[in-house]
Amino acid sequence: MTATRNAVPSAGSGSLARTGRLAALGLGVALFASACGGGATAPSNGGTTGAGAASGLSCPSTGSGAQATEHPTGNPAKVPASKGSTDKPLKLGTLLPTTGTLAYLGPPEIAAVNLAVKDINAAGGVLGKDISVVHRDSGDTTTDIATQSVDEMLGQGVSAIIGAASSSVSMNVIDKITRAGVLQISPANTSPAFSTYDDNGLYFRTAPSDVLQGRTLGSYMISCGAQTLGMIVLNDPYGTGLQKNVKEAFTQAGGQVVAEEMFNTGDSQFGSQVDSVVAAKPDAIALITFEEVKSIAPLLLAKGIKPEQLFLVDGNTADLSKDLDKGTMEGAQGTIPGTFAKTDFRKRLATVDSKLKDYAYAGEAYDATTLVALAAEAAGSTDGKEIAKQMQAVSEDGDKCYDFAACVTLLREGKDIDYDGISGPISFDKNGDPTEAYVGIYKYDAANVPKPVREEFGKL
């Protein structure tokens, strides 16, 4: 994410359908038009949910829909031997949060990387050698942990670094990584700033730019019946980038933003921002924050705002069951880029981390690891610059494949591949951005746990 993601529970015991498919987002104004009046929408479970009925809002109905299509997978035992070789086995590093404001994002991302490494090595590794991974903490922007971690990993000769989760943290270290000739790929950076950043062709991400999340959230609030919007926003690249795109989508669809209040990283008092937004009497309030939501949401609710009026983003749509009284957030909603973690994937993640409860950006982390490995095989090299040259090629315009074993088999048979992963299609553009992706919409239950309710697919 731009800042980063929260661990989010997956959908019950089964997979949710790919609902509300969008051919293209364009300006994003009509993103949810079909949800309200026909077309490709989430299958109804019989009647509307009325997510915001108490506050005058009524969001599109949701339903479990059909089970997701099962994709064919490869057989690790039957992968042909690599036609290439390397004296330097592929070594990866991760720069993911185990401390700081985004520490809840670390466990699912780290578990997913470990699972991908396990799967890759089960299929014979890359260029005939097992790959390895070094994990280091990214911390957050209040510390210099990320810089120290990057220095350590570069000293160990990693070819690629997976991370950071926070866009701001990545901005602090991207030059150090890419100027060293090392590939950087984030599973969670969403700041639009990376799309045009001078990274020597070495930066990629498997999470979509917040242009997509912003359009989705702005249009979704309109579909719920909101005509006026208040916003409380973290003043950093993540917050302001997302704010811009939410505002554009909301206003272009006919809504009016009546209050925009900012705060800075490290702030702990939010009374003035809350008072200003409440005074504007908005139909909906977008909270573009990180863990500050634990303080801001109760203040808003104490002023008479209903939970159904609150709309969160990937930086704060987290499990709040241990932080707030039961029922506090019931009915609030949030968006997180990426498809929902399906049952099989959750079970496989448990083989590497049995205590895992959250899954935000796990799919994107798994796919980031797999794509680097496939690109290294395609390049016949574990050099970061050579791997980067093949990243776009293995993600688009070839034979569809859905896991490392199947994809590397095709590569070794001399075929071009198009990897579609756990998080959905990737299809990197020349800037290292995915050009298509899902955005999940989650709704808080009585225990203050966000539950997935629908997915929206869009192209950039």
JSON list of C-alpha atoms in Angstrom, two decimals, residues 22-154:
[
{"chain": "A", "resi": 22, "resn": "LEU", "atom": "CA", "xyz": [-15.12, -3.77, -14.57]},
{"chain": "A", "resi": 23, "resn": "ALA", "atom": "CA", "xyz": [-13.88, -3.68, -18.11]},
{"chain": "A", "resi": 24, "resn": "ALA", "atom": "CA", "xyz": [-12.00, -0.46, -17.44]},
{"chain": "A", "resi": 25, "resn": "LEU", "atom": "CA", "xyz": [-12.08, 2.23, -14.80]},
{"chain": "A", "resi": 26, "resn": "GLY", "atom": "CA", "xyz": [-11.53, 5.29, -16.97]},
{"chain": "A", "resi": 27, "resn": "LEU", "atom": "CA", "xyz": [-12.48, 8.15, -14.71]},
{"chain": "A", "resi": 28, "resn": "GLY", "atom": "CA", "xyz": [-14.11, 5.75, -12.31]},
{"chain": "A", "resi": 29, "resn": "VAL", "atom": "CA", "xyz": [-17.30, 7.77, -12.14]},
{"chain": "A", "resi": 30, "resn": "ALA", "atom": "CA", "xyz": [-19.59, 4.88, -13.00]},
{"chain": "A", "resi": 31, "resn": "LEU", "atom": "CA", "xyz": [-17.65, 2.27, -11.09]},
{"chain": "A", "resi": 32, "resn": "PHE", "atom": "CA", "xyz": [-20.65, 1.01, -9.19]},
{"chain": "A", "resi": 33, "resn": "ALA", "atom": "CA", "xyz": [-23.41, 1.96, -11.60]},
{"chain": "A", "resi": 34, "resn": "SER", "atom": "CA", "xyz": [-23.97, -1.66, -12.58]},
{"chain": "A", "resi": 35, "resn": "ALA", "atom": "CA", "xyz": [-24.21, -2.66, -8.92]},
{"chain": "A", "resi": 36, "resn": "CYS", "atom": "CA", "xyz": [-27.27, -0.49, -8.58]},
{"chain": "A", "resi": 37, "resn": "GLY", "atom": "CA", "xyz": [-28.98, -1.11, -11.93]},
{"chain": "A", "resi": 38, "resn": "GLY", "atom": "CA", "xyz": [-28.05, -4.39, -13.55]},
{"chain": "A", "resi": 39, "resn": "GLY", "atom": "CA", "xyz": [-25.07, -5.62, -15.47]},
{"chain": "A", "resi": 40, "resn": "ALA", "atom": "CA", "xyz": [-22.15, -7.50, -13.94]},
{"chain": "A", "resi": 41, "resn": "THR", "atom": "CA", "xyz": [-22.66, -7.22, -10.22]},
{"chain": "A", "resi": 42, "resn": "ALA", "atom": "CA", "xyz": [-22.22, -9.20, -7.06]},
{"chain": "A", "resi": 43, "resn": "PRO", "atom": "CA", "xyz": [-24.88, -11.92, -6.93]},
{"chain": "A", "resi": 44, "resn": "SER", "atom": "CA", "xyz": [-27.61, -10.96, -4.50]},
{"chain": "A", "resi": 45, "resn": "ASN", "atom": "CA", "xyz": [-28.28, -13.00, -1.42]},
{"chain": "A", "resi": 46, "resn": "GLY", "atom": "CA", "xyz": [-31.88, -11.93, -1.44]},
{"chain": "A", "resi": 47, "resn": "GLY", "atom": "CA", "xyz": [-32.64, -8.30, -0.68]},
{"chain": "A", "resi": 48, "resn": "THR", "atom": "CA", "xyz": [-30.39, -5.37, 0.06]},
{"chain": "A", "resi": 49, "resn": "THR", "atom": "CA", "xyz": [-28.05, -5.26, 2.96]},
{"chain": "A", "resi": 50, "resn": "GLY", "atom": "CA", "xyz": [-28.73, -1.65, 3.83]},
{"chain": "A", "resi": 51, "resn": "ALA", "atom": "CA", "xyz": [-25.25, -1.29, 5.33]},
{"chain": "A", "resi": 52, "resn": "GLY", "atom": "CA", "xyz": [-25.89, 2.28, 6.34]},
{"chain": "A", "resi": 53, "resn": "ALA", "atom": "CA", "xyz": [-29.60, 2.24, 6.98]},
{"chain": "A", "resi": 54, "resn": "ALA", "atom": "CA", "xyz": [-29.28, 3.91, 10.39]},
{"chain": "A", "resi": 55, "resn": "SER", "atom": "CA", "xyz": [-27.44, 6.85, 8.85]},
{"chain": "A", "resi": 56, "resn": "GLY", "atom": "CA", "xyz": [-29.48, 7.15, 5.67]},
{"chain": "A", "resi": 57, "resn": "LEU", "atom": "CA", "xyz": [-26.96, 5.20, 3.61]},
{"chain": "A", "resi": 58, "resn": "SER", "atom": "CA", "xyz": [-27.81, 1.95, 1.85]},
{"chain": "A", "resi": 59, "resn": "CYS", "atom": "CA", "xyz": [-24.95, 0.20, 0.07]},
{"chain": "A", "resi": 60, "resn": "PRO", "atom": "CA", "xyz": [-25.36, -2.28, -2.80]},
{"chain": "A", "resi": 61, "resn": "SER", "atom": "CA", "xyz": [-26.47, -5.74, -1.76]},
{"chain": "A", "resi": 62, "resn": "THR", "atom": "CA", "xyz": [-23.82, -8.40, -1.37]},
{"chain": "A", "resi": 63, "resn": "GLY", "atom": "CA", "xyz": [-23.74, -12.16, -1.56]},
{"chain": "A", "resi": 64, "resn": "SER", "atom": "CA", "xyz": [-21.37, -15.09, -1.50]},
{"chain": "A", "resi": 65, "resn": "GLY", "atom": "CA", "xyz": [-21.90, -15.86, -5.17]},
{"chain": "A", "resi": 66, "resn": "ALA", "atom": "CA", "xyz": [-20.37, -18.79, -7.00]},
{"chain": "A", "resi": 67, "resn": "GLN", "atom": "CA", "xyz": [-17.11, -20.43, -6.07]},
{"chain": "A", "resi": 68, "resn": "ALA", "atom": "CA", "xyz": [-14.02, -19.10, -7.79]},
{"chain": "A", "resi": 69, "resn": "THR", "atom": "CA", "xyz": [-12.76, -21.06, -10.77]},
{"chain": "A", "resi": 70, "resn": "GLU", "atom": "CA", "xyz": [-10.06, -23.58, -9.95]},
{"chain": "A", "resi": 71, "resn": "HIS", "atom": "CA", "xyz": [-6.94, -23.00, -12.03]},
{"chain": "A", "resi": 72, "resn": "PRO", "atom": "CA", "xyz": [-4.70, -25.85, -13.16]},
{"chain": "A", "resi": 73, "resn": "THR", "atom": "CA", "xyz": [-1.41, -26.18, -11.29]},
{"chain": "A", "resi": 74, "resn": "GLY", "atom": "CA", "xyz": [1.86, -27.83, -12.14]},
{"chain": "A", "resi": 75, "resn": "ASN", "atom": "CA", "xyz": [3.35, -30.98, -10.68]},
{"chain": "A", "resi": 76, "resn": "PRO", "atom": "CA", "xyz": [6.59, -30.12, -8.84]},
{"chain": "A", "resi": 77, "resn": "ALA", "atom": "CA", "xyz": [7.81, -33.71, -9.26]},
{"chain": "A", "resi": 78, "resn": "LYS", "atom": "CA", "xyz": [7.55, -33.49, -13.05]},
{"chain": "A", "resi": 79, "resn": "VAL", "atom": "CA", "xyz": [9.25, -30.16, -13.69]},
{"chain": "A", "resi": 80, "resn": "PRO", "atom": "CA", "xyz": [11.98, -30.66, -16.30]},
{"chain": "A", "resi": 81, "resn": "ALA", "atom": "CA", "xyz": [15.56, -29.81, -15.42]},
{"chain": "A", "resi": 82, "resn": "SER", "atom": "CA", "xyz": [16.68, -26.26, -16.03]},
{"chain": "A", "resi": 83, "resn": "LYS", "atom": "CA", "xyz": [18.60, -25.64, -19.22]},
{"chain": "A", "resi": 84, "resn": "GLY", "atom": "CA", "xyz": [20.52, -22.91, -17.44]},
{"chain": "A", "resi": 85, "resn": "SER", "atom": "CA", "xyz": [22.81, -22.83, -14.44]},
{"chain": "A", "resi": 86, "resn": "THR", "atom": "CA", "xyz": [24.21, -20.36, -11.97]},
{"chain": "A", "resi": 87, "resn": "ASP", "atom": "CA", "xyz": [27.18, -20.16, -9.66]},
{"chain": "A", "resi": 88, "resn": "LYS", "atom": "CA", "xyz": [25.23, -17.74, -7.49]},
{"chain": "A", "resi": 89, "resn": "PRO", "atom": "CA", "xyz": [21.91, -19.20, -6.24]},
{"chain": "A", "resi": 90, "resn": "LEU", "atom": "CA", "xyz": [19.06, -16.73, -6.14]},
{"chain": "A", "resi": 91, "resn": "LYS", "atom": "CA", "xyz": [18.96, -15.00, -2.75]},
{"chain": "A", "resi": 92, "resn": "LEU", "atom": "CA", "xyz": [16.03, -12.78, -1.83]},
{"chain": "A", "resi": 93, "resn": "GLY", "atom": "CA", "xyz": [15.62, -10.29, 0.98]},
{"chain": "A", "resi": 94, "resn": "THR", "atom": "CA", "xyz": [12.43, -9.02, 2.55]},
{"chain": "A", "resi": 95, "resn": "LEU", "atom": "CA", "xyz": [11.92, -5.55, 3.99]},
{"chain": "A", "resi": 96, "resn": "LEU", "atom": "CA", "xyz": [8.60, -6.05, 5.75]},
{"chain": "A", "resi": 97, "resn": "PRO", "atom": "CA", "xyz": [7.23, -4.62, 9.02]},
{"chain": "A", "resi": 98, "resn": "THR", "atom": "CA", "xyz": [7.60, -6.55, 12.24]},
{"chain": "A", "resi": 99, "resn": "THR", "atom": "CA", "xyz": [7.61, -3.33, 14.31]},
{"chain": "A", "resi": 100, "resn": "GLY", "atom": "CA", "xyz": [5.98, 0.07, 13.88]},
{"chain": "A", "resi": 101, "resn": "THR", "atom": "CA", "xyz": [2.54, 1.23, 12.79]},
{"chain": "A", "resi": 102, "resn": "LEU", "atom": "CA", "xyz": [2.24, -1.40, 10.08]},
{"chain": "A", "resi": 103, "resn": "ALA", "atom": "CA", "xyz": [3.52, -4.36, 12.05]},
{"chain": "A", "resi": 104, "resn": "TYR", "atom": "CA", "xyz": [0.21, -6.16, 11.55]},
{"chain": "A", "resi": 105, "resn": "LEU", "atom": "CA", "xyz": [1.01, -6.39, 7.84]},
{"chain": "A", "resi": 106, "resn": "GLY", "atom": "CA", "xyz": [4.28, -8.23, 8.35]},
{"chain": "A", "resi": 107, "resn": "PRO", "atom": "CA", "xyz": [3.09, -11.73, 9.35]},
{"chain": "A", "resi": 108, "resn": "PRO", "atom": "CA", "xyz": [0.89, -12.45, 6.29]},
{"chain": "A", "resi": 109, "resn": "GLU", "atom": "CA", "xyz": [3.46, -11.02, 3.89]},
{"chain": "A", "resi": 110, "resn": "ILE", "atom": "CA", "xyz": [6.38, -12.88, 5.45]},
{"chain": "A", "resi": 111, "resn": "ALA", "atom": "CA", "xyz": [4.42, -16.13, 5.59]},
{"chain": "A", "resi": 112, "resn": "ALA", "atom": "CA", "xyz": [3.50, -15.77, 1.92]},
{"chain": "A", "resi": 113, "resn": "VAL", "atom": "CA", "xyz": [7.13, -15.21, 0.90]},
{"chain": "A", "resi": 114, "resn": "ASN", "atom": "CA", "xyz": [8.18, -18.28, 2.88]},
{"chain": "A", "resi": 115, "resn": "LEU", "atom": "CA", "xyz": [5.43, -20.35, 1.26]},
{"chain": "A", "resi": 116, "resn": "ALA", "atom": "CA", "xyz": [6.47, -19.21, -2.21]},
{"chain": "A", "resi": 117, "resn": "VAL", "atom": "CA", "xyz": [10.12, -20.08, -1.49]},
{"chain": "A", "resi": 118, "resn": "LYS", "atom": "CA", "xyz": [8.97, -23.50, -0.26]},
{"chain": "A", "resi": 119, "resn": "ASP", "atom": "CA", "xyz": [6.96, -24.07, -3.46]},
{"chain": "A", "resi": 120, "resn": "ILE", "atom": "CA", "xyz": [9.78, -22.89, -5.72]},
{"chain": "A", "resi": 121, "resn": "ASN", "atom": "CA", "xyz": [12.31, -25.18, -4.10]},
{"chain": "A", "resi": 122, "resn": "ALA", "atom": "CA", "xyz": [9.88, -28.10, -4.19]},
{"chain": "A", "resi": 123, "resn": "ALA", "atom": "CA", "xyz": [9.87, -27.66, -7.96]},
{"chain": "A", "resi": 124, "resn": "GLY", "atom": "CA", "xyz": [13.67, -27.70, -8.18]},
{"chain": "A", "resi": 125, "resn": "GLY", "atom": "CA", "xyz": [14.49, -24.07, -7.52]},
{"chain": "A", "resi": 126, "resn": "VAL", "atom": "CA", "xyz": [15.84, -21.57, -10.04]},
{"chain": "A", "resi": 127, "resn": "LEU", "atom": "CA", "xyz": [18.51, -22.46, -12.59]},
{"chain": "A", "resi": 128, "resn": "GLY", "atom": "CA", "xyz": [19.07, -25.78, -10.86]},
{"chain": "A", "resi": 129, "resn": "LYS", "atom": "CA", "xyz": [19.65, -24.36, -7.38]},
{"chain": "A", "resi": 130, "resn": "ASP", "atom": "CA", "xyz": [17.43, -23.86, -4.33]},
{"chain": "A", "resi": 131, "resn": "ILE", "atom": "CA", "xyz": [16.68, -20.24, -3.56]},
{"chain": "A", "resi": 132, "resn": "SER", "atom": "CA", "xyz": [16.98, -18.63, -0.11]},
{"chain": "A", "resi": 133, "resn": "VAL", "atom": "CA", "xyz": [15.51, -15.65, 1.68]},
{"chain": "A", "resi": 134, "resn": "VAL", "atom": "CA", "xyz": [16.74, -13.24, 4.35]},
{"chain": "A", "resi": 135, "resn": "HIS", "atom": "CA", "xyz": [14.06, -11.47, 6.42]},
{"chain": "A", "resi": 136, "resn": "ARG", "atom": "CA", "xyz": [14.64, -8.02, 7.91]},
{"chain": "A", "resi": 137, "resn": "ASP", "atom": "CA", "xyz": [12.35, -5.50, 9.60]},
{"chain": "A", "resi": 138, "resn": "SER", "atom": "CA", "xyz": [11.29, -2.33, 7.79]},
{"chain": "A", "resi": 139, "resn": "GLY", "atom": "CA", "xyz": [9.99, -0.51, 10.87]},
{"chain": "A", "resi": 140, "resn": "ASP", "atom": "CA", "xyz": [8.19, 2.69, 9.89]},
{"chain": "A", "resi": 141, "resn": "THR", "atom": "CA", "xyz": [9.15, 6.26, 9.04]},
{"chain": "A", "resi": 142, "resn": "THR", "atom": "CA", "xyz": [9.72, 7.21, 12.69]},
{"chain": "A", "resi": 143, "resn": "THR", "atom": "CA", "xyz": [12.89, 5.10, 12.74]},
{"chain": "A", "resi": 144, "resn": "ASP", "atom": "CA", "xyz": [15.89, 4.35, 10.53]},
{"chain": "A", "resi": 145, "resn": "ILE", "atom": "CA", "xyz": [15.40, 0.60, 10.74]},
{"chain": "A", "resi": 146, "resn": "ALA", "atom": "CA", "xyz": [14.70, 0.23, 7.02]},
{"chain": "A", "resi": 147, "resn": "THR", "atom": "CA", "xyz": [17.98, 1.82, 5.96]},
{"chain": "A", "resi": 148, "resn": "GLN", "atom": "CA", "xyz": [19.95, -0.40, 8.32]},
{"chain": "A", "resi": 149, "resn": "SER", "atom": "CA", "xyz": [18.09, -3.48, 7.10]},
{"chain": "A", "resi": 150, "resn": "VAL", "atom": "CA", "xyz": [18.75, -2.63, 3.45]},
{"chain": "A", "resi": 151, "resn": "ASP", "atom": "CA", "xyz": [22.46, -2.10, 4.12]},
{"chain": "A", "resi": 152, "resn": "GLU", "atom": "CA", "xyz": [22.62, -5.50, 5.79]},
{"chain": "A", "resi": 153, "resn": "MET", "atom": "CA", "xyz": [20.82, -7.29, 2.97]},
{"chain": "A", "resi": 154, "resn": "LEU", "atom": "CA", "xyz": [22.89, -5.62, 0.27]}
]
